[in-house]
Structure formats: C-alpha cells, structure tokens
C-alpha positions as a Python dict, from the first residue, in 0.01 Angstrom:
ca = {
    (1, 'M'): (0, 0, 0),
    (2, 'S'): (-201, -106, -311),
    (3, 'P'): (-568, -205, -280),
    (4, 'M'): (-477, -568, -345),
    (5, 'A'): (-259, -565, -36),
    (6, 'L'): (-532, -449, 204),
    (7, 'P'): (-616, -700, 480),
    (8, 'F'): (-917, -930, 425),
    (9, 'T'): (-1100, -780, 725),
    (10, 'Q'): (-1104, -433, 556),
    (11, 'T'): (-1224, -532, 210),
    (12, 'Q'): (-1471, -807, 308),
    (13, 'P'): (-1756, -579, 434),
    (14, 'S'): (-1799, -439, 84),
    (15, 'L'): (-1837, -791, -58),
    (16, 'L'): (-2066, -932, 216),
    (17, 'P'): (-2264, -649, 379),
    (18, 'S'): (-2332, -689, 747),
    (19, 'H'): (-2704, -610, 707),
    (20, 'L'): (-2783, -948, 549),
    (21, 'P'): (-3111, -1074, 703),
    (22, 'F'): (-2979, -1421, 780),
    (23, 'P'): (-2709, -1539, 1018),
    (24, 'N'): (-2382, -1611, 838),
    (25, 'P'): (-2058, -1717, 1004),
    (26, 'I'): (-1845, -1505, 767),
    (27, 'T'): (-2061, -1200, 837),
    (28, 'R'): (-2019, -1246, 1212),
    (29, 'V'): (-1641, -1281, 1182),
    (30, 'V'): (-1612, -974, 961),
    (31, 'A'): (-1843, -769, 1182),
    (32, 'S'): (-1649, -854, 1494),
    (33, 'S'): (-1316, -770, 1330),
    (34, 'T'): (-1438, -435, 1196),
    (35, 'G'): (-1646, -329, 1499),
    (36, 'L'): (-1975, -340, 1308),
    (37, 'P'): (-2285, -469, 1494),
    (38, 'S'): (-2383, -831, 1442),
    (39, 'P'): (-2720, -902, 1279),
    (40, 'P'): (-3003, -984, 1519),
    (41, 'P'): (-3074, -1355, 1573),
    (42, 'R'): (-3371, -1503, 1392),
    (43, 'R'): (-3681, -1525, 1608),
    (44, 'P'): (-3804, -1881, 1661),
    (45, 'S'): (-4126, -1967, 1484),
    (46, 'P'): (-4426, -2055, 1705),
    (47, 'G'): (-4463, -2421, 1788),
    (48, 'R'): (-4751, -2643, 1684),
    (49, 'R'): (-4927, -2608, 2018),
    (50, 'E'): (-4918, -2227, 2002),
    (51, 'K'): (-5047, -2227, 1642),
    (52, 'R'): (-5334, -2462, 1737),
    (53, 'R'): (-5423, -2245, 2036),
    (54, 'D'): (-5425, -1930, 1819),
    (55, 'R'): (-5659, -2091, 1564),
    (56, 'I'): (-5892, -2214, 1835),
    (57, 'E'): (-5903, -1866, 1990),
    (58, 'M'): (-6003, -1728, 1648),
    (59, 'G'): (-6295, -1972, 1637),
    (60, 'V'): (-6146, -2216, 1385),
    (61, 'S'): (-6049, -2576, 1446),
    (62, 'S'): (-5674, -2634, 1441),
    (63, 'S'): (-5524, -2693, 1098),
    (64, 'T'): (-5384, -3030, 1200),
    (65, 'S'): (-5704, -3158, 1356),
    (66, 'S'): (-5911, -3017, 1067),
    (67, 'W'): (-5693, -3202, 817),
    (68, 'R'): (-5714, -3524, 1019),
    (69, 'R'): (-6087, -3474, 1064),
    (70, 'A'): (-6142, -3419, 692),
    (71, 'L'): (-5938, -3730, 617),
    (72, 'G'): (-6141, -3925, 871),
    (73, 'Q'): (-6464, -3805, 711),
    (74, 'R'): (-6344, -3927, 374),
    (75, 'F'): (-6339, -4274, 524),
    (76, 'N'): (-6538, -4319, 841),
    (77, 'R'): (-6483, -4687, 914),
    (78, 'E'): (-6774, -4694, 1157),
    (79, 'G'): (-6998, -4515, 907),
    (80, 'A'): (-6901, -4752, 626),
    (81, 'A'): (-6983, -5057, 836),
    (82, 'S'): (-7310, -4895, 938),
    (83, 'F'): (-7397, -4820, 576),
    (84, 'L'): (-7354, -5181, 472),
    (85, 'G'): (-7544, -5325, 767),
    (86, 'V'): (-7831, -5079, 748),
    (87, 'A'): (-7866, -5095, 370),
    (88, 'V'): (-7885, -5474, 370),
    (89, 'T'): (-8084, -5561, 681),
    (90, 'E'): (-8214, -5253, 869),
    (91, 'P'): (-8301, -4967, 634),
    (92, 'H'): (-8558, -4837, 884),
    (93, 'L'): (-8269, -4720, 1108),
    (94, 'A'): (-8170, -4465, 841),
    (95, 'L'): (-8511, -4301, 835),
    (96, 'P'): (-8546, -3995, 1062),
    (97, 'H'): (-8865, -3945, 1257),
    (98, 'L'): (-8877, -3582, 1144),
    (99, 'S'): (-8697, -3378, 875),
    (100, 'V'): (-8653, -3000, 867),
    (101, 'P'): (-8444, -2749, 669),
    (102, 'D'): (-8269, -2644, 993),
    (103, 'I'): (-8339, -2611, 1364),
    (104, 'R'): (-8545, -2293, 1317),
    (105, 'W'): (-8835, -2510, 1198),
    (106, 'V'): (-8854, -2699, 1530),
    (107, 'D'): (-9104, -2593, 1798),
    (108, 'W'): (-8887, -2651, 2105),
    (109, 'P'): (-9147, -2555, 2371),
    (110, 'A'): (-9391, -2803, 2215),
    (111, 'L'): (-9135, -3084, 2234),
    (112, 'R'): (-9080, -3001, 2599),
    (113, 'R'): (-9453, -3015, 2668),
    (114, 'L'): (-9467, -3361, 2510),
    (115, 'G'): (-9232, -3489, 2778),
    (116, 'F'): (-8887, -3475, 2620),
    (117, 'R'): (-8616, -3382, 2869),
    (118, 'G'): (-8318, -3280, 2658),
    (119, 'V'): (-8173, -3213, 2311),
    (120, 'V'): (-7851, -3351, 2162),
    (121, 'F'): (-7709, -3172, 1860),
    (122, 'D'): (-7448, -3270, 1608),
    (123, 'K'): (-7209, -2980, 1544),
    (124, 'D'): (-7087, -2940, 1184),
    (125, 'N'): (-7364, -2822, 950),
    (126, 'T'): (-7618, -2853, 1231),
    (127, 'L'): (-7508, -2569, 1460),
    (128, 'T'): (-7188, -2443, 1298),
    (129, 'A'): (-7027, -2430, 956),
    (130, 'P'): (-6788, -2723, 898),
    (131, 'Y'): (-6485, -2704, 1134),
    (132, 'S'): (-6599, -2371, 1277),
    (133, 'L'): (-6620, -2313, 1650),
    (134, 'A'): (-6888, -2045, 1629),
    (135, 'L'): (-7265, -2078, 1600),
    (136, 'W'): (-7408, -2007, 1255),
    (137, 'P'): (-7564, -1663, 1324),
    (138, 'P'): (-7915, -1724, 1177),
    (139, 'L'): (-7964, -2010, 1423),
    (140, 'S'): (-7904, -1801, 1734),
    (141, 'P'): (-8271, -1717, 1819),
    (142, 'S'): (-8382, -2079, 1776),
    (143, 'L'): (-8098, -2216, 1988),
    (144, 'R'): (-8177, -1966, 2263),
    (145, 'L'): (-8540, -2079, 2258),
    (146, 'C'): (-8424, -2440, 2277),
    (147, 'Q'): (-8205, -2360, 2578),
    (148, 'T'): (-8493, -2177, 2744),
    (149, 'S'): (-8724, -2474, 2684),
    (150, 'F'): (-8465, -2725, 2809),
    (151, 'P'): (-8263, -2532, 3069),
    (152, 'G'): (-7928, -2699, 3132),
    (153, 'S'): (-8024, -2990, 2907),
    (154, 'V'): (-7881, -2900, 2566),
    (155, 'A'): (-7557, -3064, 2453),
    (156, 'V'): (-7340, -3142, 2151),
    (157, 'F'): (-7231, -3496, 2061),
    (158, 'S'): (-7005, -3463, 1758),
    (159, 'N'): (-6771, -3669, 1544),
    (160, 'S'): (-6530, -3377, 1551),
    (161, 'T'): (-6518, -3147, 1853),
    (162, 'G'): (-6511, -3352, 2172),
    (163, 'L'): (-6408, -3674, 1997),
    (164, 'K'): (-6082, -3796, 2150),
    (165, 'Q'): (-5934, -3880, 1809),
    (166, 'Y'): (-5950, -3518, 1690),
    (167, 'D'): (-5974, -3322, 2015),
    (168, 'P'): (-5755, -3519, 2257),
    (169, 'D'): (-5703, -3240, 2510),
    (170, 'G'): (-6057, -3103, 2487),
    (171, 'A'): (-5935, -2759, 2377),
    (172, 'E'): (-6187, -2729, 2095),
    (173, 'A'): (-6469, -2852, 2317),
    (174, 'K'): (-6383, -2583, 2571),
    (175, 'A'): (-6363, -2317, 2299),
    (176, 'L'): (-6705, -2414, 2161),
    (177, 'E'): (-6861, -2407, 2508),
    (178, 'E'): (-6720, -2057, 2557),
    (179, 'S'): (-6841, -1949, 2212),
    (180, 'I'): (-7196, -2086, 2253),
    (181, 'E'): (-7291, -1997, 2607),
    (182, 'G'): (-7495, -2251, 2796),
    (183, 'I'): (-7416, -2551, 2577),
    (184, 'R'): (-7206, -2850, 2684),
    (185, 'I'): (-6990, -3084, 2477),
    (186, 'I'): (-7018, -3453, 2565),
    (187, 'K'): (-6671, -3600, 2518),
    (188, 'H'): (-6644, -3952, 2380),
    (189, 'E'): (-6401, -4194, 2218),
    (190, 'V'): (-6601, -4372, 1947),
    (191, 'K'): (-6744, -4219, 1632),
    (192, 'K'): (-7115, -4225, 1566),
    (193, 'P'): (-7297, -4443, 1475),
    (194, 'S'): (-7087, -4690, 1677),
    (195, 'G'): (-7072, -4687, 2054),
    (196, 'T'): (-7341, -4677, 2317),
    (197, 'A'): (-7558, -4396, 2453),
    (198, 'E'): (-7429, -4437, 2808),
    (199, 'D'): (-7231, -4111, 2815),
    (200, 'I'): (-7533, -3915, 2692),
    (201, 'E'): (-7780, -4083, 2926),
    (202, 'R'): (-7545, -4029, 3218),
    (203, 'Y'): (-7513, -3660, 3136),
    (204, 'F'): (-7889, -3601, 3106),
    (205, 'G'): (-7991, -3845, 3379),
    (206, 'C'): (-8264, -4006, 3171),
    (207, 'P'): (-8310, -4274, 2904),
    (208, 'A'): (-8243, -4189, 2541),
    (209, 'S'): (-8612, -4231, 2461),
    (210, 'L'): (-8674, -3896, 2636),
    (211, 'L'): (-8408, -3716, 2432),
    (212, 'V'): (-8404, -3560, 2085),
    (213, 'M'): (-8110, -3622, 1850),
    (214, 'V'): (-8062, -3353, 1583),
    (215, 'G'): (-7809, -3383, 1300),
    (216, 'D'): (-7747, -3350, 927),
    (217, 'R'): (-7605, -3696, 847),
    (218, 'V'): (-7818, -4002, 786),
    (219, 'F'): (-7567, -4281, 849),
    (220, 'T'): (-7413, -4121, 1156),
    (221, 'D'): (-7659, -3899, 1344),
    (222, 'V'): (-7988, -4063, 1242),
    (223, 'V'): (-7869, -4424, 1256),
    (224, 'Y'): (-7701, -4366, 1593),
    (225, 'G'): (-8010, -4196, 1733),
    (226, 'N'): (-8252, -4461, 1607),
    (227, 'K'): (-8035, -4748, 1733),
    (228, 'H'): (-8054, -4612, 2086),
    (229, 'G'): (-8415, -4494, 2099),
    (230, 'F'): (-8385, -4115, 2051),
    (231, 'L'): (-8639, -3912, 1860),
    (232, 'T'): (-8435, -3827, 1549),
    (233, 'I'): (-8456, -3502, 1352),
    (234, 'L'): (-8264, -3469, 1024),
    (235, 'T'): (-8161, -3122, 910),
    (236, 'D'): (-8033, -3001, 574),
    (237, 'P'): (-7670, -2881, 561),
    (238, 'F'): (-7638, -2504, 534),
    (239, 'S'): (-7276, -2485, 416),
    (240, 'L'): (-7110, -2729, 176),
    (241, 'S'): (-6807, -2517, 89),
    (242, 'G'): (-6591, -2643, 373),
    (243, 'E'): (-6666, -3012, 329),
    (244, 'P'): (-6455, -3264, 134),
    (245, 'F'): (-6591, -3361, -207),
    (246, 'I'): (-6645, -3724, -106),
    (247, 'V'): (-6855, -3617, 195),
    (248, 'N'): (-7088, -3422, -34),
    (249, 'Q'): (-7120, -3726, -260),
    (250, 'V'): (-7197, -3958, 31),
    (251, 'R'): (-7452, -3710, 161),
    (252, 'T'): (-7629, -3715, -177),
    (253, 'L'): (-7631, -4095, -175),
    (254, 'E'): (-7776, -4097, 177),
    (255, 'R'): (-8070, -3879, 75),
    (256, 'L'): (-8137, -4085, -238),
    (257, 'L'): (-8149, -4405, -33),
    (258, 'V'): (-8378, -4251, 227),
    (259, 'N'): (-8622, -4142, -43),
    (260, 'Y'): (-8605, -4487, -206),
    (261, 'W'): (-8674, -4672, 119),
    (262, 'R'): (-8963, -4442, 199),
    (263, 'K'): (-9117, -4508, -141),
    (264, 'K'): (-9080, -4880, -75),
    (265, 'G'): (-9286, -4837, 241),
    (266, 'S'): (-9014, -4839, 509),
    (267, 'Q'): (-9092, -4650, 829),
    (268, 'P'): (-8862, -4515, 1101),
    (269, 'P'): (-8846, -4705, 1430),
    (270, 'K'): (-9147, -4667, 1654),
    (271, 'H'): (-9131, -4399, 1921),
    (272, 'A'): (-9386, -4354, 2197),
    (273, 'L'): (-9400, -3975, 2151),
    (274, 'L'): (-9376, -3963, 1771),
    (275, 'S'): (-9742, -3887, 1696),
    (276, 'G'): (-9729, -3572, 1906),
    (277, 'A'): (-9382, -3480, 1784),
    (278, 'R'): (-9510, -3449, 1428),
    (279, 'Q'): (-9704, -3146, 1546),
    (280, 'C'): (-9380, -2980, 1662),
    (281, 'I'): (-9263, -2882, 1313),
    (282, 'K'): (-9339, -2527, 1206),
    (283, 'V'): (-9462, -2421, 865),
    (284, 'S'): (-9207, -2139, 866),
    (285, 'P'): (-8884, -2076, 1056),
    (286, 'L'): (-8859, -1878, 1381),
}
C-alpha cells in the first residue's frame, strides 16, 4: 500500500504531536485511536479569593482592594467636602496640635502621665508603608513603648484596612493585627473625616478628649480628630513611592495651606491638656 493510502489515524500523529501542551479534540481522537496517552488536563487557575488570601498572608493588601483603595484616594468624596468646608469657614480644624517627623519623636510615657488614656493611629504612612500589612521596621521600638505606656489601649482607625468599603470581610484587619502584635483595628463604614467618634469611644471606654489621634493626612486624620476633640499629632509620610500621584499633590497642598493659615494667625482647637502635651515632643527620635 502506498503512503497516500495509509489510514488517517496512522499518519496524523506525525502532523499533530500528542505532546501539545493544550487540550485539542483532534489530538485526543488521534491518541485514543493509536493507543498514545492523552495530554494531562490543564490545572484550574486560583480564584480571586485564593489570590487575595495569598497576598494578605504575604503582608500585602489584595490587588483588587489596593486598586480600589488607590482609586478611592484619588477622589475621597468625604475628604473633598471637608476640604471645601474647612478652607472656607473652619481652617483651625486643619491645624494639628503637634507635628513630628514620625512617631519616634513622641514621648508616650509623658502623654500617659498627662492623663491621656489611649492612642489611635492611622495606618498608611503612619505605621506602615502604603498598602502594606507590616509595621515599618524603624518604628518598632517606639510602638512598643507606646503599647507599654497604654496597655491594651492602642488601635488603628484607617481609611483602608478595617474600612468596610475596602476590607468587607475584615481579612486585612485580622492580618494586620497578627502582624503587629497587641494592636487592634477598629472597623468602621465611613471614611474619615466624616462619621462620628462613637466606635472609637466605645472601644476605649472614654471620651475622645482623652485620646490621641496620630496620622499623616491633614484633611482626613487631623480634621477628623479636631472635630471630635482628640489631641491631634501630624506626622510626615515616610514612603511616597506607593502612593498615587494625585495623593502626593494633595498632600503638598495640605501642607501649604496649613503653613499659610498659621502665618495668618490661626490656631488649632483648644484642648485642655495641650499645654502639657507640647512638652511631650522629643528633640531627637527614640
């Protein structure tokens, strides 16, 4: 018999090898007719939930929530409304009681001796790099001292981790609590500076006037804290590489406005313990 007369099932393997890495109906038919093994089925790719869990376990916010969070930071509706209201009628709310490069410049035992009963931190660029779920290593000694000074009374109130919009199941909040031992995430549904201080006051069991609010953003952390009677401490950001461009620009505008209002004679809201708190800033970090 000439080669042209050979059956299709004998010549086809040479044209379509059975080791092709993708499933093909012709390959399966030829393999079954010639006795050759069928190619292995393609393994299913991990689902979105598994990918998010893996990223959280590695200490990074999930890609989806990070993208949504970055988009939300580009336009924080609550922050925009706050900016307009504060800039026009209440610039004093944007002025922090104290300003430091980072939390290492704060004398936590001295604040405790003044009568403060707890500390509330923002997360991104206050304790962690943006979207990270791990403490920025240089801050570790200062945070431990803070926790020693305020045992069981140190928490995070963030517009990212713990906010229902970006962390609906609380997975990132749980991961951060496991990463930074002894700290608690206060879950909430409304972005700062909007909302009340009820969740925070309920957690600490005291009025906001006995608590310290620490954060790196003027129109979220500082305005929120001043509206509700906290002692507010503004920190400088320590990592800008992970932030959206527009956030960096807004941050620059915030600082320019704060300096302008101070030069015009504006003062932060009165606080009963402010005079003593001014003595709680170190001349050098811990």
